[in-house]
Each structure stands twice: as structure tokens, then as C-alpha cells.
Coordinates of C-alpha atoms and ligand atoms in Angstrom, one line a residue:
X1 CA 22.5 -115.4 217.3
X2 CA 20.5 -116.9 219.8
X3 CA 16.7 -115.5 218.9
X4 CA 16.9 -113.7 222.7
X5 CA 20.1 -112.0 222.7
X6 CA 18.5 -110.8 218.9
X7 CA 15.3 -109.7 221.0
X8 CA 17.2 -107.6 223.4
X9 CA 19.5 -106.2 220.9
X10 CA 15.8 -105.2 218.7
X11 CA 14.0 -103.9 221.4
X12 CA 16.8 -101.5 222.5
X13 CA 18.3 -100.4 219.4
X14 CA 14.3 -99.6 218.6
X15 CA 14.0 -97.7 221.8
X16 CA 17.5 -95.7 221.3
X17 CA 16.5 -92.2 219.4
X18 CA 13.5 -92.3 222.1
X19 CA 16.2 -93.3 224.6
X20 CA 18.7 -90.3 223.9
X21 CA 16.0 -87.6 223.8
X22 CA 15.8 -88.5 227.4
X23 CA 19.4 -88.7 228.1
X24 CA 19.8 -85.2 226.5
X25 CA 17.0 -83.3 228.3
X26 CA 18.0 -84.8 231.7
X27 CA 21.6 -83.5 231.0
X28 CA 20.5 -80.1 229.5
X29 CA 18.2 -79.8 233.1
X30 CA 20.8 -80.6 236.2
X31 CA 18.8 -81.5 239.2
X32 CA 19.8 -82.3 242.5
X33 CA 19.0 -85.0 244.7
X34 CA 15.0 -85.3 246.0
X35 CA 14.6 -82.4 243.0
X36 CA 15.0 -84.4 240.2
X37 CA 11.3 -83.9 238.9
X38 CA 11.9 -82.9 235.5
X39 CA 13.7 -86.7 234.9
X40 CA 11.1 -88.3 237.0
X41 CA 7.8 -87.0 234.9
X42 CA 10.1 -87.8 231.3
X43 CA 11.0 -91.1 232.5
X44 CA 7.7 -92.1 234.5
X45 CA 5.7 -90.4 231.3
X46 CA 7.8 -92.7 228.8
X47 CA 7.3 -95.9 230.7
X48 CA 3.6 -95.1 231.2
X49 CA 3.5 -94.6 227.1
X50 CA 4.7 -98.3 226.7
X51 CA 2.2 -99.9 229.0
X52 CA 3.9 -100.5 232.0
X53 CA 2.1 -100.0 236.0
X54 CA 4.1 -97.3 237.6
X55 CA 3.9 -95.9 240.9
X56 CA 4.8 -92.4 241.3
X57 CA 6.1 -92.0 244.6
X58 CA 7.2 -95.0 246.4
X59 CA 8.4 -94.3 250.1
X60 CA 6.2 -91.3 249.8
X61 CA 9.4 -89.9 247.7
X62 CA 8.0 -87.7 244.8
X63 CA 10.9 -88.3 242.7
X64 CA 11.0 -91.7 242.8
X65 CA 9.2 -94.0 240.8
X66 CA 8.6 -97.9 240.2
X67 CA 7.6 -99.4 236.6
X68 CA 6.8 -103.3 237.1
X69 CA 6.2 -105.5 234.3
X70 CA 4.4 -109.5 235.1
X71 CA 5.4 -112.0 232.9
X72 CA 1.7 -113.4 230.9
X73 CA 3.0 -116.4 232.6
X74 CA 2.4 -115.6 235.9
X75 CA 4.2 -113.2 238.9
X76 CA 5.5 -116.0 240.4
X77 CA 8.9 -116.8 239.1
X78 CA 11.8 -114.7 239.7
X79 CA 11.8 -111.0 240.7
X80 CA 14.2 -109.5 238.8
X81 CA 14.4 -105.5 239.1
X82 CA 17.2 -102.3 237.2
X83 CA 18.0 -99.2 239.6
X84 CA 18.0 -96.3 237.2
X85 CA 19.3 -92.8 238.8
X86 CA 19.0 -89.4 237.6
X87 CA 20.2 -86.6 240.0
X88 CA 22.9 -84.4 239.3
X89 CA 26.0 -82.3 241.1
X90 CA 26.4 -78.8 242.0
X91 CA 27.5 -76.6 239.8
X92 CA 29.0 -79.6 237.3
X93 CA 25.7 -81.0 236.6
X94 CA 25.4 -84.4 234.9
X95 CA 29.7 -85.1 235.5
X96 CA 28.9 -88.5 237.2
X97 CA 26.6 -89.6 234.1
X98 CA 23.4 -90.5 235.7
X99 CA 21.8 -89.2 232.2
X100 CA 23.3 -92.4 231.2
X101 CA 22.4 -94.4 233.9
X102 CA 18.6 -93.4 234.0
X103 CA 18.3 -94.5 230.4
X104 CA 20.7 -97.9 230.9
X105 CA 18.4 -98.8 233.3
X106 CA 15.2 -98.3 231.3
X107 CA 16.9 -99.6 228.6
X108 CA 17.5 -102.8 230.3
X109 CA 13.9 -103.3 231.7
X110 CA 12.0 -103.1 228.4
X111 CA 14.5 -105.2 226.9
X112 CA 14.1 -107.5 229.7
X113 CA 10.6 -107.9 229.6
X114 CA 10.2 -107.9 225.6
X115 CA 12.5 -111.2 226.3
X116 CA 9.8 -112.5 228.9
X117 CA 7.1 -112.2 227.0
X118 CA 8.2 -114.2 224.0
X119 CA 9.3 -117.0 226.2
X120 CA 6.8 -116.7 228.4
X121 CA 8.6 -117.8 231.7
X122 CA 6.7 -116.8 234.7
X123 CA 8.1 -114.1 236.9
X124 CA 8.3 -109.8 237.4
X125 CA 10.6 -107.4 236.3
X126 CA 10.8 -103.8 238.0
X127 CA 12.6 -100.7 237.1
X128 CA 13.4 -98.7 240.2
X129 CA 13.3 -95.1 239.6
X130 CA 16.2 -94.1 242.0
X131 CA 16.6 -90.2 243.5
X132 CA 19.6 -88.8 245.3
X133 CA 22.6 -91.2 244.7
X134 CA 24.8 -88.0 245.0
X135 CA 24.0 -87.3 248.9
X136 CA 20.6 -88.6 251.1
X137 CA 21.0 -92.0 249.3
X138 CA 17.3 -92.6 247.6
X139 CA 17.7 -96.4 247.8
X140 CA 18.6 -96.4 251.4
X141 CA 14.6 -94.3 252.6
X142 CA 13.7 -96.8 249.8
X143 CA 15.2 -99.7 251.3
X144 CA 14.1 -98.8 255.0
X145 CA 10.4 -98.3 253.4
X146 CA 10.5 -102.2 251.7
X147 CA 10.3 -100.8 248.2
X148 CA 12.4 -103.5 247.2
X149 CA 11.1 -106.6 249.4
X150 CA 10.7 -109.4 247.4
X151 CA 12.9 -109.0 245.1
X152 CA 15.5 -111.7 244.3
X153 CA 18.4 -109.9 242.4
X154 CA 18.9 -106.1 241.5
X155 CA 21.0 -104.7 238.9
X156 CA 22.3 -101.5 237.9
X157 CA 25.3 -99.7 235.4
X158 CA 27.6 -96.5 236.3
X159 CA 29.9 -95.2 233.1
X160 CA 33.6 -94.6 234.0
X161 CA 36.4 -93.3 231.7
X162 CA 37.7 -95.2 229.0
X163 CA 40.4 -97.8 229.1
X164 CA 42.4 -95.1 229.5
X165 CA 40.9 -94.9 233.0
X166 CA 39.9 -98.4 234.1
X167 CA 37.1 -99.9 231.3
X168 CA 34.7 -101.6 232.9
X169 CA 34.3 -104.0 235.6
X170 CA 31.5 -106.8 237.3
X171 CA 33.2 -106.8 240.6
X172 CA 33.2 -103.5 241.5
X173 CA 33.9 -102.9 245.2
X174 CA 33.0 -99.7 246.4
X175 CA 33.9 -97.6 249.8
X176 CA 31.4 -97.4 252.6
X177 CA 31.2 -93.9 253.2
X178 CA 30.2 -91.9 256.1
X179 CA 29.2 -87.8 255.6
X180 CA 29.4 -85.3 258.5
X181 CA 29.3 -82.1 259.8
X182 CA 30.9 -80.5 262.8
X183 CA 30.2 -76.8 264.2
X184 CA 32.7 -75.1 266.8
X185 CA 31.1 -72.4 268.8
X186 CA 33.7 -70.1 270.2
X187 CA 33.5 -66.2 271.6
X188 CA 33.9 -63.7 269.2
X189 CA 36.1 -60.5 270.1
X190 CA 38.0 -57.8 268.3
X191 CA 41.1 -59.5 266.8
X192 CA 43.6 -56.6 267.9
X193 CA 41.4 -55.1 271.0
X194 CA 40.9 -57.9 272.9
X195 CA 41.7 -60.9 271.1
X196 CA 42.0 -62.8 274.4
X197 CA 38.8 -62.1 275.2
X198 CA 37.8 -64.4 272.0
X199 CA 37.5 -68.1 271.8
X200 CA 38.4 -68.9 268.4
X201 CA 36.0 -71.5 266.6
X202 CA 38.2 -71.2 263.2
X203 CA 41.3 -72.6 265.3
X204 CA 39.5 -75.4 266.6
X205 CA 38.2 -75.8 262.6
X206 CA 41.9 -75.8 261.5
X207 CA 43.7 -77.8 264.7
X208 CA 40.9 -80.9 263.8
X209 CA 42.3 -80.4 259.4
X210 CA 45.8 -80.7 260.8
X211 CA 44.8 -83.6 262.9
X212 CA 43.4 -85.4 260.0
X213 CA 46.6 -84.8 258.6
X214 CA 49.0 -86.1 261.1
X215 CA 46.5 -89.4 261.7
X216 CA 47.1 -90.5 258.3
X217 CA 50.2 -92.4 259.1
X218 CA 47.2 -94.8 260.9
X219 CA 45.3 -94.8 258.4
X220 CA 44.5 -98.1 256.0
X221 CA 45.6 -97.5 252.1
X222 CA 42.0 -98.2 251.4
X223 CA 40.6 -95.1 253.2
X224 CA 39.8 -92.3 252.2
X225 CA 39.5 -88.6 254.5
X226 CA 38.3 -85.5 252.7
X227 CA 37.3 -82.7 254.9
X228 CA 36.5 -79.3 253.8
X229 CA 36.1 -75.8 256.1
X230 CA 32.8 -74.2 254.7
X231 CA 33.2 -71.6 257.6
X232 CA 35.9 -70.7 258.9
X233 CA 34.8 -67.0 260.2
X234 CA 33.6 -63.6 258.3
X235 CA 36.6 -61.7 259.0
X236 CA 40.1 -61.1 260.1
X237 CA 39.1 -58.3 262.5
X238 CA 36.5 -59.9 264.3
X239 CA 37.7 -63.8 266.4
X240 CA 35.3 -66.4 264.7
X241 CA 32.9 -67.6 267.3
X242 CA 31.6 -70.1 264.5
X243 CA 33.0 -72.3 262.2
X244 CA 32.1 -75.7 260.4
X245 CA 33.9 -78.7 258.6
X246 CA 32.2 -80.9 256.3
X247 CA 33.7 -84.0 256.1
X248 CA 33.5 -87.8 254.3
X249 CA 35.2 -90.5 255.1
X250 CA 35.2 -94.2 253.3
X251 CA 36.2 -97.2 254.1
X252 CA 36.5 -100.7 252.8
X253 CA 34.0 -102.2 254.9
X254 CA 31.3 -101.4 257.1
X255 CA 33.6 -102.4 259.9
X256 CA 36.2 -100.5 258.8
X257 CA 34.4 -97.2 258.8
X258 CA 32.8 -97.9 262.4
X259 CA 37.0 -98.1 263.2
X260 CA 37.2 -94.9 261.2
X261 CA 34.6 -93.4 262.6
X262 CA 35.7 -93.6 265.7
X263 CA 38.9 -91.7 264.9
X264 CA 37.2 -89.2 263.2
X265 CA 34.8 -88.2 265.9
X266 CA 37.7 -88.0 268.6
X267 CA 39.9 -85.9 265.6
X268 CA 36.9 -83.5 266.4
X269 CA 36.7 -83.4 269.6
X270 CA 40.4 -82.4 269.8
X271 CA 39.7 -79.3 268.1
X272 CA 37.4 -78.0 270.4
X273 CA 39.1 -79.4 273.7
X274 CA 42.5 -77.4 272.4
X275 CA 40.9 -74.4 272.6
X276 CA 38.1 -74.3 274.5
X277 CA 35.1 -74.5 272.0
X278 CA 32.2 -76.8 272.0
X279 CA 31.4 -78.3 269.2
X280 CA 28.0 -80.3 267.5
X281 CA 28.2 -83.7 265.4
X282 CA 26.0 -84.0 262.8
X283 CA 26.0 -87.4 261.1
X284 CA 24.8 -87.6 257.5
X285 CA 24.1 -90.3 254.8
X286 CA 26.1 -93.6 255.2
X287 CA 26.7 -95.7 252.4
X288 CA 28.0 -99.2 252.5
X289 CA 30.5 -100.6 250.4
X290 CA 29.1 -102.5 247.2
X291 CA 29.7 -106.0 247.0
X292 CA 28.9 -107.6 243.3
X293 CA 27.6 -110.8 243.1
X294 CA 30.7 -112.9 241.5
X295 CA 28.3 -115.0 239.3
X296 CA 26.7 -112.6 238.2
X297 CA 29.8 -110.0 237.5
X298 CA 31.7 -112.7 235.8
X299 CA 29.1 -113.2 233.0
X300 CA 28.6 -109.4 232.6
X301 CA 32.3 -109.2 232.3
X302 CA 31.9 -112.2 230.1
X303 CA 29.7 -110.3 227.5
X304 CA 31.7 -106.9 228.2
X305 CA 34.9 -108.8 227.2
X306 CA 33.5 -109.9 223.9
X307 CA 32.7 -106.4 222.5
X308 CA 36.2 -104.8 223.8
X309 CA 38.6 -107.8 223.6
X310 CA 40.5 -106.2 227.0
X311 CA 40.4 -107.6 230.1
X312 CA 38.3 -105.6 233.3
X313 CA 39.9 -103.6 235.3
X314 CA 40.5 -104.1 239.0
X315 CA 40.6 -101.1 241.8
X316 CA 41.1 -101.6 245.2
X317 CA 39.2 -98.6 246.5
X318 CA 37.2 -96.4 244.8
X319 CA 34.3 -94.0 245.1
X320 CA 30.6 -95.0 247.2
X321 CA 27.2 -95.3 246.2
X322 CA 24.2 -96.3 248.1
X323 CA 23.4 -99.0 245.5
X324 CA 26.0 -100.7 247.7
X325 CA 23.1 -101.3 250.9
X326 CA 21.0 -103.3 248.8
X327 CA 24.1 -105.0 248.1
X328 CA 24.3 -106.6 251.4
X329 CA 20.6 -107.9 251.3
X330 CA 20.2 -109.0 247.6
X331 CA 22.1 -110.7 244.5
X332 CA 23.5 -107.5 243.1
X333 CA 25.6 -106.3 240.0
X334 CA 27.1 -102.8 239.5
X335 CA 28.6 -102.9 236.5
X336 CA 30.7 -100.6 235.6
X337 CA 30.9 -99.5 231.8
X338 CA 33.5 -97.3 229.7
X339 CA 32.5 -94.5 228.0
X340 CA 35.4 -94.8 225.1
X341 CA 37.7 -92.6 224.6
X342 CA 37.5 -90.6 227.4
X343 CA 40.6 -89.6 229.7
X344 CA 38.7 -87.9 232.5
X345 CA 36.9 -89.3 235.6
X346 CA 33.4 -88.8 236.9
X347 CA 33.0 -85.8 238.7
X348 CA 34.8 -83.4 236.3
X349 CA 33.4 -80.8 234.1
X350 CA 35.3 -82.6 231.1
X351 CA 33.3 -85.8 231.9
X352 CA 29.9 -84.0 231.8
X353 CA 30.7 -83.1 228.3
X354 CA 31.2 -86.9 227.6
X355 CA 28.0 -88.0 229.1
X356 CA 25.8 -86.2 226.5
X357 CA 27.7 -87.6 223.2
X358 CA 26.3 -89.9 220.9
X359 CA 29.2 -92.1 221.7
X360 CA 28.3 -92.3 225.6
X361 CA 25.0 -93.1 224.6
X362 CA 25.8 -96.0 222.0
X363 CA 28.0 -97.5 225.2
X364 CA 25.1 -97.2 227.7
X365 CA 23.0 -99.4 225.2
X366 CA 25.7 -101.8 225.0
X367 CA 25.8 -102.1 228.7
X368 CA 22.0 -102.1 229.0
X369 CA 22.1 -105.0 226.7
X370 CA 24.7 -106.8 228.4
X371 CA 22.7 -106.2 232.2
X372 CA 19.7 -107.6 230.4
X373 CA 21.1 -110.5 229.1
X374 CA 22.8 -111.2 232.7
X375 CA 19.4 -111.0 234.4
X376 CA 17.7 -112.8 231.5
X377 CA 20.3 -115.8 232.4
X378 CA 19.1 -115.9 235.8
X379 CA 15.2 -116.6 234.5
X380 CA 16.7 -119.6 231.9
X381 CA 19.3 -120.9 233.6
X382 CA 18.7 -122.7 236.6
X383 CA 22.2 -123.4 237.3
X384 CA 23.5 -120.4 236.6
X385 CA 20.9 -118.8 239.2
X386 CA 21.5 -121.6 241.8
X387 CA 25.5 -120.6 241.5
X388 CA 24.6 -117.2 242.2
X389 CA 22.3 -117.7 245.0
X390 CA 25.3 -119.9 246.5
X391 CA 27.6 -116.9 245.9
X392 CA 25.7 -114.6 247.4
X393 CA 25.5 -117.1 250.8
X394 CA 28.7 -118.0 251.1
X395 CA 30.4 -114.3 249.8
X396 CA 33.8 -113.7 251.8
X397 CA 34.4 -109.7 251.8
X398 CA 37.0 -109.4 249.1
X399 CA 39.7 -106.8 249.3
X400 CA 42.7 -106.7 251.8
X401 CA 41.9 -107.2 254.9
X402 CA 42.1 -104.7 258.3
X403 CA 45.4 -104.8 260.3
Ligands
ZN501 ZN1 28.8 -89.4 241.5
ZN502 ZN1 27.3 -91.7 240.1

């Protein structure tokens, strides 16, 4: 075995009882996103403990963190950084795995830079300490704050199912995603007395669902609508004068979604012109689709493919993540690992059981190593960068293509 790959296998596999005590009290303490500072003092207090310089709160975000590492060759080779996450969902807690993801990530860095040291290439290594994947998107106020300027490629890992329910994958193309909200104000009245004398804020709620319903026939495959009514009034005797949908809406490209988007906002805007409501638009977070650097996916895959002997697998939509922002400014990877064995998807209560077994964390390592050993190839092999850079210039949107 090449005396790196046996580095990076040392370092991590040294790190791992160290590296699950975190995992575990991260899952055992669900917090959500821009609260997350139980995981940010264990994971900032861990990296601190092996010597790296961390700030606390970049983008003045107190649950975000950097770790940076300089090569004893210099700073100025490549900059090379890991995104770990660590927020949680309501009430199912650690069901997308970022337990896993927050240690894959520091995993990856001190393997990374254990590698740097012995060979001595010039260059920087960061670990991102990333807040609120789940909704605000913590690497998009990063992003807009220059957290990440100068850096030449960024990596990070998400756990799916077993094979059972994909495996894993280094071209991973997410949805862009938009998040809203929209209120109907009506005119409340008393349902039997005078329900005429009511403008009803529910109906307009439930004309703009049915829309969404109907306008799926002109909809792309690829998209996605899912729309909930979080008030639809307080009670059958009384006409609702106030109701609100939350909705998201993906598509498979930025372009798309500004299509969607479109749609969506006139869908709304129905409700309240059939009966007679106003209505407020309040746009949330939007994610862009992710975009994996083919170079860089192809090895990962590469290494992936060794350990499993099954081929990736291949989606043609699937869920968002704000990793997918950076995606469009810098040589990225999202890889996508399997946790073994299991036959549910992320955001399930059945998952969050998976993503605190000793199994989950032995495939997190595995990844980790494999993420390292990707972005160590990028520091020692000129050519293999240089493809990548090319990729990432001349990168055609993959994925079929609007109508
Ligand atoms: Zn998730
Ligand atoms: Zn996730």
C-alpha cells in the first residue's frame, strides 16, 4: 500500500473511538439549525485539542466554525477545504445523519493534513464547520460573507441507504430548491349566521393546493411540489380570516426553478383572486442544484467501487442541499456514501436509528478515507488537478434537459 493511503487509513482509524464519542453525543443532543451549539463546542473543542487554528464564528455565525491547517511547506499551494454539518430535524432528530457527516468531515481533514505534513507539499487545508443545512442554508450567509474565498476545491460526504436504496454515488445531482410561505387574509364571520359576510382565507389556502394539483400535468419529471396548510383556521364555526401554506419547490436547475417559480407565485395568486383575499409572499432559503466535479467524482467512485465491488448508483432527481451554491463557484464533490444494510431513507425515524450504529460509523470512516485520498490526489497529481480544473470550466449541466 502506498505509504499515504497507509497514513490516512492510521490517522483515522486512530481518531475513530474519539471520532464516535462525537457522533453519539451529537445524535443523543438534536439541535436545529443556527442552535447547534452543543456540536459546535465538541467539535471546535476536539480540533483545538489537536493543534489546529480555529475560528469560532465566521460570518459572525456562532455555530459555525473554521479549523485551518498550513502545510510546514508553506500556504501557498493548493487550498483544499471539508464541509462538515451538524444540525438536526424536528421532532426526528439526527434522520438525515449529519452526526455522520460532522465527524466524515473532521475525519477527512486530520487525515488530510497528517498526509501533508509527511510529504511536505506546500498548501492549506480547512475544515468548515457548516450550521443549518436543513433550512437557512449556513454555507450560503457563509458564502455571501467570503468564508470560503480562496479556496480551490471543497468537499463534503452525505450517508444514504444501503444498496438497497441507491449505495453511493460521486455525481450526485441535487434539486435547486426554493422554500416559501404564503398568508391569505380574509374576513372572519360566523359560519351559520352570516357566513356571507366572511371572506374565507382557508378557501383561498385550499383553491391554491388544488391548483398545484391540476398544474402538474405541466410540470417537468424532475420537479418536485410539496406544499403543506399549517393554518387553515381555528374553527368550523367561525369563517377563517387567516390561513397559510408552506411550500418547497425543486428543480433541476437554477433555470428551471426561476420557470417554476413563476408558476408557483401565480398558483398563489389564484387563491386569493377566487375569493377575494389578499395574500403575502414570503420567500425563504434557495438552494441550487449540486453539480459534482466529474474528475473528482469518478476517482471517489473509483475508491468507493473497490471496497463494495457494485457499481454507483444514478438518480435523476433527488433531494437539495445548500452545499450545492458552492458548487457553482468551486471544484466540488458530494459524495454520497451507504450506510449498509439499511432499507430506509434519510429523513425517517428508522434512519435516525441507523445513523448512531457502530456500522454507520465504520462507513463514514471509509468514506472520510476515500474524500481524503480524492483531495490528497489533487495536491500530487498535477494532471489529475489540471483535468479537474478543465472539468469544472468546461462543465455542461447534466441531466435531461427543459422542454
Ligand atoms: Zn436532510
Ligand atoms: Zn442532510
Amino acid at each position: 500500500m502506498d505509504s499515504s493511503v497507509a497514513t490516512i487509513k492510521h490517522v483515522i482509524a486512530e481518531a475513530s473511538a474519539d471520532l464516535r464519542e462525537l457522533s453519539l453525543s451529537i445524535h443523543s443532543n438534536p439541535e436545529l439549525s443556527l442552535q447547534e451549539h452543543h456540536a459546535h463546542r465538541l467539535l471546535t473543542t476536539y480540533l483545538e485539542s489537536r493543534n489546529y487554528t480555529i475560528d469560532r464564528s465566521p460570518a459572525g455565525l456562532a455555530t459555525a466554525f473554521t479549523a485551518t491547517y498550513v502545510s510546514p511547506a508553506g500556504p501557498d499551494g493548493l487550498h483544499i477545504g471539508f464541509c462538515s454539518e451538524y444540525d438536526a430535524l424536528p421532532e426526528l432528530g439526527h434522520a438525515c445523519g449529519h452526526n455522520l457527516i460532522a465527524i466524515s468531515g473532521v475525519a477527512s481533514f486530520i487525515a488530510l493534513t497528517a498526509v501533508i505534513d509527511e510529504l511536505r507539499v506546500p498548501g492549506t487545508v480547512k475544515l468548515f464547520g457548516t450550521p443549518a443545512e436543513e433550512s437557512e442554508g449556513g454555507k450560503i450567509l457563509m458564502h455571501r460573507a467570503k468564508v470560503f474565498e480562496g479556496m480551490d476545491a471543497l468537499l463534503m460526504l452525505h450517508p444514504g441507504g444501503g444498496f438497497e436504496m441507491g449505495g453511493y454515488s460521486g455525481a450526485w445531482h441535487s434539486l435547486a430548491v426554493q422554500s416559501l410561505e404564503v398568508e391569505y387574509f380574509g374576513k372572519s364571520s360566523h359560519s351559520a349566521l352570516a357566513p356571507w359576510m366572511g371572506v374565507n382565507a382557508g378557501s383561498a389556502a385550499i383553491i391554491a393546493m388544488n391548483a398545484i394539483g391540476v398544474m402538474r400535468e405541466q410540470m417537468h419529471p424532475t420537479w418536485r411540489v410539496h406544499a403543506i396548510i399549517e393554518n387553515g383556521g381555528k374553527a368550523n364555526n367561525v369563517v377563517p380570516d387567516y390561513a397559510k401554506v408552506s411550500c418547497g419547490f425543486r428543480a433541476f436547475t437554477g433555470a428551471e426553478l426561476d420557470t417554476l417559480r413563476g408558476m408557483m407565485l401565480r398558483i398563489f395568486e389564484a387563491g386569493a383572486l377566487a375569493t377575494g383575499c389578499t395574500h403575502k409572499v414570503t420567500i425563504e432559503h434557495e438552494y441550487l442544484d449540486n453539480v459534482d466535479n466529474d474528475v473528482l467524482g469518478a476517482y471517489y467512485e473509483e475508491l468507493m467501487q473497490e471496497k463494495y465491488g457494485v457499481p454507483p448508483f444514478r438518480v435523476d432527481a433527488g433531494g437539495s442541499t445548500d452545499f450545492g451554491n458552492l458548487s457553482h463557484d468551486f471544484i466540488s464533490l458530494h459524495g454520497i456514501f451507504p450506510l449498509v444494510g439499511v432499507k430506509a431513507p434519510p429523513h425517517s425515524a428508522p434512519f435516525a436509528e441507523a445513523t448512531k450504529t457502530e456500522s454507520a460509523h465504520e462507513c463514514a470512516l471509509f468514506a472520510a478515507e476515500t474524500n481524503a485520498r480524492t483531495a490528497l490526489r489533487c495536491f500530487v497529481d498535477p494532471e489529475f488537478w489540471a483535468a479537474a480544473q478543465k472539468s469544472f470550466k468546461e462543465r455542461k449541466m447534466p441531466g435531461p434537459p427543459l422542454v
